[in-house]
Amino acid sequence: MTNLQMVDLTTQYKKIKKEMDTAILDVIQSGKYINGEAVQEFTFELAEYTGAYYVIPCANGTDALQISLMALNLLPGDEVIVPAFTYAATAEAIALLRLTPVLVDVDPLTFTIDIEKIEEAISSKTRAIIPVHLFGQCADMEPLLSIAKNYGIAVIEDNAQSIGSVYTFSDGTTKQAGTMGEVGTLSFFPSKNLGCYGDGGAILTNNEELAQKLKMIASHGQIHKYIHEIVGCNSRLDTLQAAILKIKLPYLNQYIEARRKVAQSYTIGLKRLTDLIQLPSVRENSSHVYHQYTLKIKGNNRDKLQKYLAEKNIPTMVYYPLPLHKQPAFSNILRKGGELSESVKLCESVLSLPIHTEMESEQLLYIIEQIANYG
Ligand SMILES: *Cc1c(COP(=O)(O)O)cnc(C)c1O
């Protein structure tokens, strides 16, 4: 059995090595390292894959959030609602712009923002909400979009983790994660479901005016070279990363299927251990692309189980050990939009198992067996 890892990017690379090496060499030989052809081409193909009208490439998923917020013309002190249980980047972009993150608790089963608790967090200063499609499934967007519409609040979907996840509305229409709000953000960090070989990101929108503005902001606030209309930043997806993503995008659905198979094996193998663990819940109106397979460990057993598995050479991770209001960087600048007890509990009890596109059935059986032995 191959050594267990949380993600295995090198085995994945070896399977597409030939076409990948050619694509990378082509870029190096072209000399067009910034804004080369592959950037346009990948952007076009990503629009096609997601169904978004406009795709603005940028340097990473954190920039994608920051640029999206910059495009909304918010003023210092304006409030942006975020789930308390997410990666810090979601709140960081808000804080950098001197906006106030307002935290809302998450649903203890799906770990996405608790729809029931959004309205009580809204104040006269609320301008935007950033639902996070956490671990691979969509936040419950239909009721969220309707609340946002009622209050005139912009929706930015943090879709760093769930590209390819599909949400079904009550009238039967479907949309991809990242294409339901005013804007959606993506990260191509190597370990994300569509990862490049460095940093990369993109912003999705269906709004032409917003698309122009996002593009301008990512490019020093200019449309015409050396005419800077607004204050922007420098955030580019470089040609090499775009060429790499262009090779990987056609494999994305296959990669998602591989992750689903791993998740299914875990779910079948672990389902009789309900005294010890809560398995991932998939909401009926969203598909799951399993960026993470995250268990909730009952009875204060999380740290003990993690240590036990480490002794058996099974790596696991705690995503995330602290809710945003307990992060030193944010604790003084945010506002709690209500009680955050579920987020606190999750940070004390979640445990993510290895999941990636290259897992072997022998590895899965071993992991399941060891967890069963503990339980
Ligand atoms: C990874 C991630 C980000 C940041 O993306 P980077 O490309 O690393 O900047 C933002 N939000 C969430 C939820 C993420 O998982």
mmCIF file of C-alpha atoms and ligand atoms in Angstrom, residues 59-65 85-92 131-135 158-162 185-192 198-202 291 320, ligand 1:
data_model
loop_
_atom_site.group_PDB
_atom_site.id
_atom_site.type_symbol
_atom_site.label_atom_id
_atom_site.label_comp_id
_atom_site.label_asym_id
_atom_site.label_seq_id
_atom_site.Cartn_x
_atom_site.Cartn_y
_atom_site.Cartn_z
ATOM 1 C CA ALA A 59 -3.889 35.707 -8.884
ATOM 2 C CA ASN A 60 -5.598 33.667 -6.147
ATOM 3 C CA GLY A 61 -8.872 33.054 -4.336
ATOM 4 C CA THR A 62 -8.196 35.661 -1.655
ATOM 5 C CA ASP A 63 -7.637 38.349 -4.304
ATOM 6 C CA ALA A 64 -10.830 37.200 -5.999
ATOM 7 C CA LEU A 65 -12.739 38.010 -2.795
ATOM 8 C CA PHE A 85 -16.922 28.654 10.402
ATOM 9 C CA THR A 86 -14.776 29.159 7.289
ATOM 10 C CA TYR A 87 -11.215 29.690 6.140
ATOM 11 C CA ALA A 88 -9.823 33.015 7.394
ATOM 12 C CA ALA A 89 -9.387 34.438 3.872
ATOM 13 C CA THR A 90 -13.123 35.081 3.668
ATOM 14 C CA ALA A 91 -12.958 37.581 6.541
ATOM 15 C CA GLU A 92 -9.471 38.835 5.703
ATOM 16 C CA PRO A 131 -21.893 32.470 1.729
ATOM 17 C CA VAL A 132 -19.107 29.871 1.598
ATOM 18 C CA HIS A 133 -19.731 26.656 -0.313
ATOM 19 C CA LEU A 134 -17.774 24.727 2.264
ATOM 20 C CA PHE A 135 -16.060 21.361 1.744
ATOM 21 C CA ASP A 158 -16.881 32.077 -1.873
ATOM 22 C CA ASN A 159 -16.566 29.080 -4.126
ATOM 23 C CA ALA A 160 -12.907 28.261 -3.487
ATOM 24 C CA GLN A 161 -13.821 24.715 -2.481
ATOM 25 C CA SER A 162 -16.804 23.650 -4.562
ATOM 26 C CA THR A 185 -14.925 33.523 -6.500
ATOM 27 C CA LEU A 186 -12.665 30.568 -7.271
ATOM 28 C CA SER A 187 -9.262 29.448 -6.053
ATOM 29 C CA PHE A 188 -6.888 27.238 -8.032
ATOM 30 C CA PHE A 189 -4.560 26.611 -5.080
ATOM 31 C CA PRO A 190 -2.900 23.237 -5.855
ATOM 32 C CA SER A 191 -4.968 21.189 -3.395
ATOM 33 C CA LYS A 192 -8.338 22.648 -4.460
ATOM 34 C CA GLY A 198 1.116 27.477 -7.897
ATOM 35 C CA ASP A 199 -1.438 30.190 -7.115
ATOM 36 C CA GLY A 200 -4.420 31.102 -9.241
ATOM 37 C CA GLY A 201 -7.972 32.369 -8.970
ATOM 38 C CA ALA A 202 -10.969 33.648 -10.893
ATOM 39 C CA HIS A 291 -13.267 18.925 -1.459
ATOM 40 C CA TYR A 320 -10.851 24.625 11.026
HETATM 41 C C1 LIG B 1 -8.607 28.370 -0.315
HETATM 42 C C2 LIG B 1 -9.678 29.259 0.122
HETATM 43 C C3 LIG B 1 -9.623 30.657 -0.074
HETATM 44 C C4 LIG B 1 -8.388 31.352 -0.574
HETATM 45 O O1 LIG B 1 -7.883 30.935 -1.780
HETATM 46 P P1 LIG B 1 -6.334 31.218 -2.105
HETATM 47 O O2 LIG B 1 -6.250 30.882 -3.566
HETATM 48 O O3 LIG B 1 -5.518 30.325 -1.250
HETATM 49 O O4 LIG B 1 -6.078 32.661 -1.852
HETATM 50 C C5 LIG B 1 -10.719 31.416 0.274
HETATM 51 N N1 LIG B 1 -11.806 30.864 0.838
HETATM 52 C C6 LIG B 1 -11.901 29.540 1.064
HETATM 53 C C7 LIG B 1 -13.141 28.995 1.678
HETATM 54 C C8 LIG B 1 -10.840 28.696 0.731
HETATM 55 O O5 LIG B 1 -10.930 27.385 0.984
#
